[in-house]
Short mmCIF file of C-alpha atoms in Angstrom, two decimals:
data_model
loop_
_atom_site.label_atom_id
_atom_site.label_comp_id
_atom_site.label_asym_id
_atom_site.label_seq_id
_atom_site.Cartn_x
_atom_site.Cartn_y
_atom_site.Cartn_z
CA UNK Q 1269 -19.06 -28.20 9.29
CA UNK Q 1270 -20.56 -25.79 6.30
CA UNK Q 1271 -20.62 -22.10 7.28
CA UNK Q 1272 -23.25 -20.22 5.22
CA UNK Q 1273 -21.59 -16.79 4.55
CA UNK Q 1274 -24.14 -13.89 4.38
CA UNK Q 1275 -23.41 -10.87 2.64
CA UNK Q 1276 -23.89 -7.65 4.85
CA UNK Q 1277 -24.84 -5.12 2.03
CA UNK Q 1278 -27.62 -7.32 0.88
CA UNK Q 1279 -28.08 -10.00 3.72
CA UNK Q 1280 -28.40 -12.73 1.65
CA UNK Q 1281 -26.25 -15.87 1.55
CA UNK Q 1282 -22.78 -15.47 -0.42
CA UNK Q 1283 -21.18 -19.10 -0.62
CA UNK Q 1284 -20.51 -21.57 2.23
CA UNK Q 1285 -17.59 -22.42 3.51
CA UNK Q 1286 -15.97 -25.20 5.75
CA UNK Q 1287 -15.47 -24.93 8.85
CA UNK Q 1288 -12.13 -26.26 10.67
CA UNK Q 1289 -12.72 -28.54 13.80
CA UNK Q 1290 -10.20 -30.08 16.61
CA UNK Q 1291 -9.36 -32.75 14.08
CA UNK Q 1292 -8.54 -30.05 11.23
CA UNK Q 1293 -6.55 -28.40 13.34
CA UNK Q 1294 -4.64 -31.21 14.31
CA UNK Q 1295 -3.55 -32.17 10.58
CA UNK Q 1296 -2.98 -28.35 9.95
CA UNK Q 1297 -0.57 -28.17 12.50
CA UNK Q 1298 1.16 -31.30 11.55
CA UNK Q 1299 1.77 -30.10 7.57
CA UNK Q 1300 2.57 -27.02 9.33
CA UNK Q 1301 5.21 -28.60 11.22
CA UNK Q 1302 6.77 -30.59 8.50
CA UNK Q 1303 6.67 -27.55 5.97
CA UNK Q 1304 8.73 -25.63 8.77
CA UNK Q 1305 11.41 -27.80 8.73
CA UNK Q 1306 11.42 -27.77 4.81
CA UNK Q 1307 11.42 -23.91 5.09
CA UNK Q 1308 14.31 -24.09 7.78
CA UNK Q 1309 17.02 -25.92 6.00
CA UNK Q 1310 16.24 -23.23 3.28
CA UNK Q 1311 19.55 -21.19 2.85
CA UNK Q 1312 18.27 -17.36 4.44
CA UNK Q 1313 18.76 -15.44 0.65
CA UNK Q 1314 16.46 -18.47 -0.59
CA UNK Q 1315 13.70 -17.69 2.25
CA UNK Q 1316 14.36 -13.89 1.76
CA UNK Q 1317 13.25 -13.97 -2.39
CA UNK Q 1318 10.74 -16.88 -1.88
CA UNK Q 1319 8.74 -14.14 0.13
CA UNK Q 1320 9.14 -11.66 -2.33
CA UNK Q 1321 7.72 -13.41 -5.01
CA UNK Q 1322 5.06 -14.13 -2.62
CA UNK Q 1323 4.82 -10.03 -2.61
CA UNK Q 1324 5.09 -10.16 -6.14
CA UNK Q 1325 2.18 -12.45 -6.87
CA UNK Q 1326 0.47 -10.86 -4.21
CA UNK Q 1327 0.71 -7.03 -5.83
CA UNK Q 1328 -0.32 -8.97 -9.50
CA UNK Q 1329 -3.67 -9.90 -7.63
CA UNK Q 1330 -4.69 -6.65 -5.39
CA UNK Q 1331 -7.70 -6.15 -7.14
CA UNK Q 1332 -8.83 -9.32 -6.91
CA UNK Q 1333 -7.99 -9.61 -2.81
CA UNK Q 1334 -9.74 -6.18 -2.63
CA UNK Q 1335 -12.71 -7.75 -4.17
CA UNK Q 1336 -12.92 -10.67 -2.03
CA UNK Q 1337 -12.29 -8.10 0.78
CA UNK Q 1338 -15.89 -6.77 -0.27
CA UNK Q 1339 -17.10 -9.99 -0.37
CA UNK Q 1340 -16.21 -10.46 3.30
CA UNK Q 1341 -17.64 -7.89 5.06
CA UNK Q 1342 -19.07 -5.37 2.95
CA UNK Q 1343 -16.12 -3.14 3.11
CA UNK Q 1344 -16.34 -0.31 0.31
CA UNK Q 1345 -13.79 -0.81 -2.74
CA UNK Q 1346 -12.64 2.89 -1.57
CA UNK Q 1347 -10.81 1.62 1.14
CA UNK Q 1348 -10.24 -2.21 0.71
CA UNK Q 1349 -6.83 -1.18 -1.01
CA UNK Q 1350 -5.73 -2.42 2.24
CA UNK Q 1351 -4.81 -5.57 0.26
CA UNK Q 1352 -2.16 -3.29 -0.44
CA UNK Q 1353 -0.65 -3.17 3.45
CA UNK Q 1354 -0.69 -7.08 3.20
CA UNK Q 1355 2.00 -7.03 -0.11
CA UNK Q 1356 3.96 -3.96 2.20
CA UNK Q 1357 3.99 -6.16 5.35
CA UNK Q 1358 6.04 -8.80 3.12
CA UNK Q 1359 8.36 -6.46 0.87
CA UNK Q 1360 9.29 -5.06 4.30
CA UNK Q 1361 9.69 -8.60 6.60
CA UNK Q 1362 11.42 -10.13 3.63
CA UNK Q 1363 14.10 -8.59 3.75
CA UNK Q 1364 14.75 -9.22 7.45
CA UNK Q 1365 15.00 -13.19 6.87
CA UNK Q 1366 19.09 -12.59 5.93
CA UNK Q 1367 19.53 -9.72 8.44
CA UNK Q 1368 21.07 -9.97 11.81
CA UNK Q 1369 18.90 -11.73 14.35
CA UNK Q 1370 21.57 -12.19 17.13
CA UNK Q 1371 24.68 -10.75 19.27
CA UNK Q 1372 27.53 -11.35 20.44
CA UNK Q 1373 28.56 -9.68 24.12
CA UNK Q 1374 31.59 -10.26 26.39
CA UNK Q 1375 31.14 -11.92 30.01
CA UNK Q 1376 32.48 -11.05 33.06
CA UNK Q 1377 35.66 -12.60 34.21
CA UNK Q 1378 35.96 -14.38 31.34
CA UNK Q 1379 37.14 -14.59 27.74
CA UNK Q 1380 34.06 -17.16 26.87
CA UNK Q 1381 32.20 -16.45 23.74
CA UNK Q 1382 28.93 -15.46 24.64
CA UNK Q 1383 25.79 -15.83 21.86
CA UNK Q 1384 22.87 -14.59 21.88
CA UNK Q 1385 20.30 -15.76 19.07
CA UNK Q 1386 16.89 -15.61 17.97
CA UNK Q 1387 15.44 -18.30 16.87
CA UNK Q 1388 11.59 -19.87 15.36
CA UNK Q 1389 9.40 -20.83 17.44
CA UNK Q 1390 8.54 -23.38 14.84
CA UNK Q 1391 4.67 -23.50 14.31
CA UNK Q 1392 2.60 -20.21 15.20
CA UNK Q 1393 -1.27 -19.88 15.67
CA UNK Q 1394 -2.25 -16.37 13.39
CA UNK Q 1395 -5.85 -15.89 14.42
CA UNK Q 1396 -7.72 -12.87 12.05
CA UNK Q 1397 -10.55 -10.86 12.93
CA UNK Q 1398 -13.21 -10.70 10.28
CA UNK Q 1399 -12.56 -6.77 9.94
CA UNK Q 1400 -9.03 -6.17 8.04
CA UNK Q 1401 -8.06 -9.59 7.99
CA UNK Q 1402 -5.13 -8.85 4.96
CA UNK Q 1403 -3.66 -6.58 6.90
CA UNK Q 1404 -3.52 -8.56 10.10
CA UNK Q 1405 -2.32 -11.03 7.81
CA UNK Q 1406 0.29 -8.83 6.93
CA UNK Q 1407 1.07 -7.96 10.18
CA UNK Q 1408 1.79 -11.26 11.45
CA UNK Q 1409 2.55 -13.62 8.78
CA UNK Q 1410 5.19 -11.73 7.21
CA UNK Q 1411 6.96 -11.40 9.95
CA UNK Q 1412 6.43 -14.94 11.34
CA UNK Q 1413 7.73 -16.47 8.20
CA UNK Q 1414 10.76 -14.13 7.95
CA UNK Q 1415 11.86 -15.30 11.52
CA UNK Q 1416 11.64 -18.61 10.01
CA UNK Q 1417 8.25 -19.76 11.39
CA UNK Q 1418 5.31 -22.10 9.58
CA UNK Q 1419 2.18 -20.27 10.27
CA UNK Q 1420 -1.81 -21.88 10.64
CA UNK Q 1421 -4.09 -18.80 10.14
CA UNK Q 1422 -7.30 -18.87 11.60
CA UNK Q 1423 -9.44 -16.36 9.75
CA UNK Q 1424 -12.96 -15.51 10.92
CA UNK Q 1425 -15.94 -17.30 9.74
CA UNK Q 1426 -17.52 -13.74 8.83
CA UNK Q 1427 -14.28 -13.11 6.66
CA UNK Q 1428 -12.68 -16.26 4.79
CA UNK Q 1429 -12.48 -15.43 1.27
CA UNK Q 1430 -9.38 -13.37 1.37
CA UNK Q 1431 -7.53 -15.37 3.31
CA UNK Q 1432 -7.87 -19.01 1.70
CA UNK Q 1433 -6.99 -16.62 -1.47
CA UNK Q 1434 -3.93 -15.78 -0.28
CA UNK Q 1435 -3.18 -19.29 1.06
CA UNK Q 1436 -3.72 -19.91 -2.74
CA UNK Q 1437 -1.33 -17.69 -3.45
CA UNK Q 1438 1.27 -19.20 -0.87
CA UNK Q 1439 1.26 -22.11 -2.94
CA UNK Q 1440 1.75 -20.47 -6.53
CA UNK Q 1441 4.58 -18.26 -5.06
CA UNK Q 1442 6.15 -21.48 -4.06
CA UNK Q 1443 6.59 -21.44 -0.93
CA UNK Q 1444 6.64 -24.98 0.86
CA UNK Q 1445 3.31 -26.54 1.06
CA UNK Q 1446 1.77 -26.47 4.50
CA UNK Q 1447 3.81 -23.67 5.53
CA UNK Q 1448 0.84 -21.27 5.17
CA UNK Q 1449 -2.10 -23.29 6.02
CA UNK Q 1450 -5.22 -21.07 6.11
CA UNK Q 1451 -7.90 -22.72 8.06
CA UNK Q 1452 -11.51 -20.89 8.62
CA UNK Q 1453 -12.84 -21.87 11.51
CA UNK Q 1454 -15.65 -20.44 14.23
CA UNK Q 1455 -14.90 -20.73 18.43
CA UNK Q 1456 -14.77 -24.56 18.33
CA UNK Q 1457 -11.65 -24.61 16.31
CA UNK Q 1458 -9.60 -21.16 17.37
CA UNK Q 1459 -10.41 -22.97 20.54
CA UNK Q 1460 -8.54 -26.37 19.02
CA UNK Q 1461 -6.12 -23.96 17.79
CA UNK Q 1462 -4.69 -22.46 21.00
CA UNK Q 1463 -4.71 -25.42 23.27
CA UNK Q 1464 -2.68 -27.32 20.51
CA UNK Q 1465 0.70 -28.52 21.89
CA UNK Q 1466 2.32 -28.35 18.57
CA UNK Q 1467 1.55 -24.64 18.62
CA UNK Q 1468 4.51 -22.29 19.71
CA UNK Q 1469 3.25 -18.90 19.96
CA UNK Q 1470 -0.33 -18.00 19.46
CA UNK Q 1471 -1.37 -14.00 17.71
CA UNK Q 1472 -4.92 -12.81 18.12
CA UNK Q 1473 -6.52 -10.18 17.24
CA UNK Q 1474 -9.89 -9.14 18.35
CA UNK Q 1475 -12.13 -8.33 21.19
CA UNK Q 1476 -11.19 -8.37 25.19
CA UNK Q 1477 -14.12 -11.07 25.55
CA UNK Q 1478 -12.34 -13.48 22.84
CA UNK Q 1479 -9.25 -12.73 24.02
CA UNK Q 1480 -9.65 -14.07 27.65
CA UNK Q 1481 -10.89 -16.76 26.30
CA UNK Q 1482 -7.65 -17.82 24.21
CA UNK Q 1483 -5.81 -16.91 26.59
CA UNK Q 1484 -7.33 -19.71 28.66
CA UNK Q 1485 -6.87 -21.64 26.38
CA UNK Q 1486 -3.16 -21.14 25.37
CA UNK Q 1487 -2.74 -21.37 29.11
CA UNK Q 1488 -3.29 -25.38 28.97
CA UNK Q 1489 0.56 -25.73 27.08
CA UNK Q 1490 1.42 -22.14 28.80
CA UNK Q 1491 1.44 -21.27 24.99
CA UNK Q 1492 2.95 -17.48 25.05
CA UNK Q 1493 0.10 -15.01 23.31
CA UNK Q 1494 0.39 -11.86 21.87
CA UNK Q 1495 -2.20 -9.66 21.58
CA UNK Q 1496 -4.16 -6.39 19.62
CA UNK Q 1497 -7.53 -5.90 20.92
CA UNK Q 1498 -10.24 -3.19 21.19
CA UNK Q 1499 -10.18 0.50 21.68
CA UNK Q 1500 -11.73 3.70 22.55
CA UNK Q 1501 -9.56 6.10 20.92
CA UNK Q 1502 -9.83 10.02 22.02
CA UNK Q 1503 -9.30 11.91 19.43
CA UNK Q 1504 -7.93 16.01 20.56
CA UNK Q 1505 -8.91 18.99 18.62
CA UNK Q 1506 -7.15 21.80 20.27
CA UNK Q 1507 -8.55 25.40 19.03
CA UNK Q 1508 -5.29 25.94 16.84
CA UNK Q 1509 -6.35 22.59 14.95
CA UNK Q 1510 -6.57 23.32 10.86
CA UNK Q 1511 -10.54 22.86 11.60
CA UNK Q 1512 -11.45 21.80 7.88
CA UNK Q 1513 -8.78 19.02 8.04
CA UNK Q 1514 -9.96 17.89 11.75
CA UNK Q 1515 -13.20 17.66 10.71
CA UNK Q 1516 -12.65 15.64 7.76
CA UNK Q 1517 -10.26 13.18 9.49
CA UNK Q 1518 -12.18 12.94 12.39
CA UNK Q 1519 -15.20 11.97 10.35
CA UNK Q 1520 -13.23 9.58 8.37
CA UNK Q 1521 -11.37 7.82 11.49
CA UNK Q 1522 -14.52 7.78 13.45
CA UNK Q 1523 -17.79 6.56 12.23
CA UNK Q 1524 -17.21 6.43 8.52
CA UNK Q 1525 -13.98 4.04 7.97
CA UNK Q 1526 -15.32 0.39 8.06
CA UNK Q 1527 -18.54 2.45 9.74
CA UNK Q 1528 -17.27 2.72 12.60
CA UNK Q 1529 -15.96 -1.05 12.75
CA UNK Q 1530 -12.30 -0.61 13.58
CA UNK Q 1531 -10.11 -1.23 16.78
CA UNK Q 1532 -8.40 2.41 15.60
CA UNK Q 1533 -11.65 4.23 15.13
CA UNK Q 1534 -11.74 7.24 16.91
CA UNK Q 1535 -15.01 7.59 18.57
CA UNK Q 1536 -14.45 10.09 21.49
CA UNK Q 1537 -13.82 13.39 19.90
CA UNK Q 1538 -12.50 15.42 22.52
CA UNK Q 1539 -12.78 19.16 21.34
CA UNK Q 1540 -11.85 22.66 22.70
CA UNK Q 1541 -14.71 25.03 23.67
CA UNK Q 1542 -13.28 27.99 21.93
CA UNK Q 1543 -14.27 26.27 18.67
CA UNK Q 1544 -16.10 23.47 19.43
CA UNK Q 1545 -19.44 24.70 17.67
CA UNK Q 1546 -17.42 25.48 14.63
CA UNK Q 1547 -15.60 22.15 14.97
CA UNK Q 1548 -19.00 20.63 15.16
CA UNK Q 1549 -20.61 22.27 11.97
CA UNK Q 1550 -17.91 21.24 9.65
CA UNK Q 1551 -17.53 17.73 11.15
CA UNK Q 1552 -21.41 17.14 10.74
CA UNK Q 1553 -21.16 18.38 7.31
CA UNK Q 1554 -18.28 16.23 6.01
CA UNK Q 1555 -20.18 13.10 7.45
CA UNK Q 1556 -23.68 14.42 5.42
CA UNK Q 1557 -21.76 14.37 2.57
CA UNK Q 1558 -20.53 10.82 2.43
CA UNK Q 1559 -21.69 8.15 -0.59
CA UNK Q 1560 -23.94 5.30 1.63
CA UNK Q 1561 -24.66 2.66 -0.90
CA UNK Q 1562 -23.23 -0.56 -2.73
CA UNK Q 1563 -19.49 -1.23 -1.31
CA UNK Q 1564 -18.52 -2.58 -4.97
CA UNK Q 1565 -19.15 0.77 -6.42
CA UNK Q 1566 -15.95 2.90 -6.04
CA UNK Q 1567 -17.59 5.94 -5.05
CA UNK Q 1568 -19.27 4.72 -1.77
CA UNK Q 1569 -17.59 5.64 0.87
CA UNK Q 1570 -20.00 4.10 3.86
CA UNK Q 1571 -20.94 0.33 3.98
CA UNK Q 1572 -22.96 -1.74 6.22
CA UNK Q 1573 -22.34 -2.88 9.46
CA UNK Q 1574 -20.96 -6.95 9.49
CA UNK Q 1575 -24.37 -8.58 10.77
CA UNK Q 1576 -27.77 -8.59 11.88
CA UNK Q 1577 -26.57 -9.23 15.31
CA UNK Q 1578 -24.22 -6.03 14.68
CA UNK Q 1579 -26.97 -3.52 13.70
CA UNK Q 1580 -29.28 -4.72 16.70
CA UNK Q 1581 -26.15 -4.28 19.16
CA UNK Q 1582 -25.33 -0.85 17.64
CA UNK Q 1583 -29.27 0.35 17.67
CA UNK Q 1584 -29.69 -0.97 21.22
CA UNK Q 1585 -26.52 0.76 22.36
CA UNK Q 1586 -28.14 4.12 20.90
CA UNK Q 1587 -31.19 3.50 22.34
CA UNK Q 1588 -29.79 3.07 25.77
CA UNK Q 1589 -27.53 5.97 25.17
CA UNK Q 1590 -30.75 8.27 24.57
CA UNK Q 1591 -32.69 7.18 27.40
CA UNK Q 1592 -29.62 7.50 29.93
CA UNK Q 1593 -28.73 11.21 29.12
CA UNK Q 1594 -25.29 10.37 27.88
CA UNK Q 1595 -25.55 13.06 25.31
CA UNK Q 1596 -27.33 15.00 22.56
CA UNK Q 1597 -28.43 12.92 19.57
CA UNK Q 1598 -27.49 14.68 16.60
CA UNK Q 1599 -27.33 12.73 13.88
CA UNK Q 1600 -28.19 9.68 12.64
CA UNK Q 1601 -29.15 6.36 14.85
CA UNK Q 1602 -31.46 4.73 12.63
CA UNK Q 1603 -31.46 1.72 9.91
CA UNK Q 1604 -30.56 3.00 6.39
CA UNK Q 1605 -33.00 1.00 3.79
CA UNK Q 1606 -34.46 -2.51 3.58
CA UNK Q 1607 -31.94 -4.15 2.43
CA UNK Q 1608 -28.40 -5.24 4.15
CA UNK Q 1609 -27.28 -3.84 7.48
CA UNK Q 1610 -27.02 -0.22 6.99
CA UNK Q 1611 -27.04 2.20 10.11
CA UNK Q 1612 -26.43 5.73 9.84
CA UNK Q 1613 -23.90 7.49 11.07
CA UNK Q 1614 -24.22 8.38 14.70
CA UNK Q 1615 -23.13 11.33 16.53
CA UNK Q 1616 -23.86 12.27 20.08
CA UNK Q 1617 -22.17 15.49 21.52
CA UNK Q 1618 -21.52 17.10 24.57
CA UNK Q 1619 -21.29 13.06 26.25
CA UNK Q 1620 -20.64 12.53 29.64
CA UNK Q 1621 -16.82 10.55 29.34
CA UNK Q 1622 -18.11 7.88 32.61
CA UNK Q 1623 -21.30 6.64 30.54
CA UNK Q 1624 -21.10 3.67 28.80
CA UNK Q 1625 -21.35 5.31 25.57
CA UNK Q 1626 -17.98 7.04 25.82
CA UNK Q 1627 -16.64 3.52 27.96
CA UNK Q 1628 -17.41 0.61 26.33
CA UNK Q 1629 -16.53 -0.04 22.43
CA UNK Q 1630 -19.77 0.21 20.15
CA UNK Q 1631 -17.88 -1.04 17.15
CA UNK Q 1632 -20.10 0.49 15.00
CA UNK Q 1633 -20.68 4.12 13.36
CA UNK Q 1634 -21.11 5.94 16.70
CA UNK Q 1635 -19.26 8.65 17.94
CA UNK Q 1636 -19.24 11.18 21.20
CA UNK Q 1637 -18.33 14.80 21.01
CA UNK Q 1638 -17.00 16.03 24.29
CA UNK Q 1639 -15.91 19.70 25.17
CA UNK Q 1640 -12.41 20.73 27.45
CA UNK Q 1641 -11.42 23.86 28.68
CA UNK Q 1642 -7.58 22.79 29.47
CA UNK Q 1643 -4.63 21.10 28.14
CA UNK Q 1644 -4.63 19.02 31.09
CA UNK Q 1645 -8.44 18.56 31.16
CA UNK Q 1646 -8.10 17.09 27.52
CA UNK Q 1647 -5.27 14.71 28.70
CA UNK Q 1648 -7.06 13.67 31.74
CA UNK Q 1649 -10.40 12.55 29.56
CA UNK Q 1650 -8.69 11.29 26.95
CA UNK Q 1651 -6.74 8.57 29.55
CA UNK Q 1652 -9.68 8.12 31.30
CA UNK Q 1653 -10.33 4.84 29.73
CA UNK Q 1654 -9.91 0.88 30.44
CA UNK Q 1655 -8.39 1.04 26.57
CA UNK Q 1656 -5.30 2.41 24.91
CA UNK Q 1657 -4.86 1.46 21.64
CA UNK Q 1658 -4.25 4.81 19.44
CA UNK Q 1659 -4.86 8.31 19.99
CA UNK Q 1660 -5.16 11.28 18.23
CA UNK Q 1661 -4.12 14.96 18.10
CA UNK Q 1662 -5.27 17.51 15.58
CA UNK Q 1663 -2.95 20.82 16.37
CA UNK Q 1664 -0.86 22.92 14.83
CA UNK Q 1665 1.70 23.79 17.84
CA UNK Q 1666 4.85 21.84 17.21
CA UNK Q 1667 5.50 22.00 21.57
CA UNK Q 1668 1.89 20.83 22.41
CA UNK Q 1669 1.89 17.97 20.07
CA UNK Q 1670 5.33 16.74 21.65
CA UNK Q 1671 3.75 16.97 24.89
CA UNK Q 1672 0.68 15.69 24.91
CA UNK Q 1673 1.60 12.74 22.77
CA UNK Q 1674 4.12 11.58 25.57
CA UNK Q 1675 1.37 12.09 27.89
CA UNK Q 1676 -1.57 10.31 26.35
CA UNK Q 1677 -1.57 6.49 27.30
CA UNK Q 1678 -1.76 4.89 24.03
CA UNK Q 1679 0.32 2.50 22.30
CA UNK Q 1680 0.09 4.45 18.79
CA UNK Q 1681 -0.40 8.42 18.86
CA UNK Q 1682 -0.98 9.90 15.24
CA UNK Q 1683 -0.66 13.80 15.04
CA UNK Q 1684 -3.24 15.65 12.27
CA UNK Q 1685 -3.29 12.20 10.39
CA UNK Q 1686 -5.11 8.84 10.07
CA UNK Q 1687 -4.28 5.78 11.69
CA UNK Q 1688 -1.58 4.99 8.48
CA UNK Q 1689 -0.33 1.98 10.03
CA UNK Q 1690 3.03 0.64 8.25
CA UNK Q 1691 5.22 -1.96 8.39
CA UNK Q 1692 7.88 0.19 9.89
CA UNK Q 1693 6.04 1.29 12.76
CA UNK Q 1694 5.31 -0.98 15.90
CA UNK Q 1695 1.32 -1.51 16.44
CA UNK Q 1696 -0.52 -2.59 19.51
CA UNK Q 1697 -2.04 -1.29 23.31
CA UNK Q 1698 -1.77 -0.11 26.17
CA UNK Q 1699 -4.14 -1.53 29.09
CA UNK Q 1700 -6.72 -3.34 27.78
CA UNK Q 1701 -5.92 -2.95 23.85
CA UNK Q 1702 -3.64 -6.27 24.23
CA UNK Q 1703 0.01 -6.88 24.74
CA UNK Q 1704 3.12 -6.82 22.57
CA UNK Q 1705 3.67 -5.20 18.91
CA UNK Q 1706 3.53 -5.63 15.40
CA UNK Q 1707 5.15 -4.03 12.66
CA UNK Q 1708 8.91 -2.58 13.58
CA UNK Q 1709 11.65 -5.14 14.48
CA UNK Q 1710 9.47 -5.00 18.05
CA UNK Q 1711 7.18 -7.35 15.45
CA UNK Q 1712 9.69 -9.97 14.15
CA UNK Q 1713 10.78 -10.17 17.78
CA UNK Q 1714 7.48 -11.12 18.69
CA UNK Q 1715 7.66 -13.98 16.24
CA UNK Q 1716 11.13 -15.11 17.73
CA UNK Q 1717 12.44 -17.14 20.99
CA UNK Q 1718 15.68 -15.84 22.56
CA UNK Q 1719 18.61 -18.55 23.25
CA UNK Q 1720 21.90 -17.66 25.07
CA UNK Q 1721 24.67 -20.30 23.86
CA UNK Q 1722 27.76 -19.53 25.73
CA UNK Q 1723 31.10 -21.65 24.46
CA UNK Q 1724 34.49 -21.91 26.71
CA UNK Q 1725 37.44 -20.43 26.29
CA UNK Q 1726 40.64 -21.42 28.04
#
C-alpha cells in the first residue's frame, strides 16, 4: 500500500512511501531469521567491529539522518542532532557483544558445574514512534544486535525516512543482509508484526492506547513485550532553584522541545509560592523569545506539531481546558500562520492537578503551572499521576534533591538538567509509562533470554 507522507511545516505531500502488510512482514521475518543465524556463527570480536563500523558510517552521515529527521516530522535542525544518540547507542552496545553475558555459581550439595547464560532471542520486533525514531533506534537496536539478535524495525508511517536510511546504512557497513530489515508500516502491519510466531521479543514505544493493543497482540504466541510509553512529567522548582536556569530548562523540556511532542516533556511545572510569580515571569519570557519558523533553518528553535489531526486534538484540549476552569490561560493556544501545523506555545497556571489538563498527556506545546507550599505537598502532586516516566527537580540543596528524587515515582529523575538520556543510563516507567529498560546493561538484558545449563560432576 502507498503512504503519502505530508510534511508538517508546510502540509503538503513530501514523497510516498510503501507500506508493509501481513505478507511483508512475513518475508521480513524470514530474511531476518536467516541473517541471524549468519550473524550468530560470527566469532563475538567480528560482531563487536562489524557494529562499529556501522557507528562509523553512521557518524560520516549525521547530517544527512538529521535532515531526513526534518523531513519526518518537522523537527527543527537545532535539535535533530539526536542522530547523534543513535551512533552513541552503538559505540556503547558494541562493545558489549565480546563482554561477559553469563555466570558461573556453585550448587548446594553438590560439586556440579552450574551455568548460567544469556542468550538471543533470535528475531526481535523494534517498533518506532514517529517522534525520535533514531534514538529509539538506538535504544533498541544496538543493543538487540550486540546480544546477538536480527532485528525487523517497524518505524511509523509519519516518520520513515530516517529509518530505511539507516537500514541503508546496515547494508554498506556490512552487516549481514536481512539482519536489519526496516519495514514502514501503519496498524495493519505492527499488528502482523507482533502476532508473528517467528518473533521472539517484541519493543514498542508509544502511546498507552497502542500499547494495549500490541500487547494483545503479542499475547496470541505469549510473545514477551517491553515497553516505553507516555508521560506526565512534574517538573519541581523549589524556591532555592537557580530561577534563570529553571526557567530556561523548564521552557525547553516543556512546550518547546519537539513542541511539546515528547514522552519526557515536562508539562506540569510544579513551583514554590515563595517565588512562583518570579518563576513565572522569567519562564514566560524565555518561551517569548524562542525562533517559530522553518525547522531546516538552524536558528528555529519551535516547529510544528506532526498533523492536522495533532493541532485539532491540541486546540480542542485547550478549548476544553478554558471552558472547565482548569487554569489561567496565559499564553498562547492559538494556530501560528497559514501554512503547516503551527500552535503556539501554551501555558496555563495555577491548574487544578485532578483536571484533565494536568491528567491526561496533550502531546503537544501545553503546559500547567501549579503552586506548593511544602516539600511534601510538591511530592504528593507530583505522584499524583496514572504516569511515571521522568521527573524533574530544579534545586540547589544537595539533601533535598537526594530526597525527593527517591521519593518521586518515576523511572528517570533528572536534577537542574534536561532529560540527557545516554546509553549508560537505563530508560523507561513507572505505572503507566511501560515496563522494562533501555540503555544500561538493564537494556541488553532486555534483549536477552536466560538459560541455566547445569553439567554433573562425580
Amino acid at each position: 500500500m502507498k503512504f503519502e507522507h505530508i510534511y508538517p511545516a508546510t502540509g503538503r505531500p513530501n514523497g510516498t512511501v510503501d507500506l508493509a502488510g501481513a505478507a511483508e512482514i512475513d518475508e521480513a521475518v524470514a530474511a531476518a531469521a536467516r541473517a541471524q543465524r549468519e550473524w550468530a556463527s560470527l566469532t563475538v570480536d567480528r560482531r563487536r567491529d562489524l557494529l562499529i563500523d556501522l557507528a562509523d558510517v553512521v557518524h560520516d552521515h549525521l547530517d544527512e539522518l538529521a535532515k531526513l529527521n526534518v523531513a519526518d516530522y518537522g523537527v527543527p535542525i537545532s535539535f535533530a542532532g539526536t542522530a547523534m544518540l543513535l551512533e552513541r547507542f552503538l559505540r556503547h552496545f558494541a562493545g558489549y557483544a565480546d563482554k561477559p553475558h553469563g555466570v558461573t555459581t556453585p550448587v548446594n550439595g553438590s560439586f556440579d558445574i552450574n551455568l548460567v547464560e544469556r542468550e538471543p532471542y533470535g528475531v526481535v520486533g523494534v517498533i518506532t514512534p514517529w517522534n525520535g525514531s533514531l534514538v529509539v533506534t538506538g535504544s533498541c537496536v544496538a543493543p538487540a544486535l550486540a546480544a546477538g539478535n536480527a532485528v525487523v524495525l517497524k518505524p511509523s508511517e509519519l516518520a520513515p525516512f530516517a529509518a530505511l536510511r539507516f537500514g541503508e546504512l546496515c547494508l554498506e557497513a556490512g552487516l549481514p543482509e536481512g539482519l536489519v530489515t526496516v519495514v514502514p508500516a501503519d496498524a495493519e502491519g505492527g499488528d502482523a508484526l507482533a502476532r508473528h510466531p517467528g518473533i521472539g521479543k517484541i519493543a514498542f514505544t508509544g502511546g498507552g492506547g497502542t500499547a494495549r493493543k500490541v500487547l494483545q497482540s503479542a499475547a496470541t504466541n505469549l510473545t514477551p513485550v517491553v515497553t516505553e510509553l507516555g508521560g506526565k512529567s512534574a517538573n519541581l522548582i523549589f524556591a532555592d532553584a537557580d530561577l534563570d536556569l529553571a526557567a530556561t530548562l523548564s521552557a525547553h523540556q516543556g512546550p518547546l522541545m519537539q513542541s511539546g511532542q515528547s514522552c519526557a516533556c515536562a508539562s506540569r511545572i510544579l513551583v514554590h509560592d515563595a517565588v512562583y510569580d518570579q518563576f513565572l515571569e522569567k519562564f514566560l519570557g524565555v518561551i517569548g523569545a524562542a525562533n517559530i519558523g522553518d525547522p531546516m533553518d538552524p536558528a528555529t528553535t519551535f516547529g510544528p506539531v506532526i498533523s492536522q489531526a495533532a493541532a485539532d486534538r491540541i486546540l480542542a484540549a485547550v478549548d476544553s481546558a478554558v471552558a472547565g476552569g482548569a487554569g489561567e490561560l496565559l499564553l498562547g493556544g492559538k494556530r501560528i500562520g497559514g501554512e503547516g501545523y503551527y500552535v503556539e506555545p501554551t501555558v496555563f497556571a495555577d491548574v487544578d492537578n485532578s483536571s484533565e489538563l494536568a491528567q491526561l498527556e496533550t502531546f503537544g506545546p501545553v503546559v500547567s503551572v501549579m503552586r506548593f507550599r511544602e516539600e511534601d505537598e510538591a511530592v504528593r502532586i507530583a505522584n499524583d499521576t496514572p504516569y511515571g516516566l521522568n521527573a524533574f527537580v530544579q534545586t540547589t540543596d544537595l539533601n533535598r534533591a537526594h530526597r525527593v528524587a527517591r521519593r518521586l515515582e518515576s523511572g528517570s529523575v533528572w536534577i537542574n538538567q534536561f532529560s540527557d538520556i545516554s546509553p549508560q543510563g537505563p530508560y523507561g516507567g513507572y505505572k503507566q509509562s511501560g515496563t522494562g529498560r533501555t540503555g544500561g546493561v538493564e537494556g541488553l538484558h532486555e534483549f536477552q533470554q536466560v538459560k541455566n545449563i547445569r553439567i554433573a560432576v562425580r
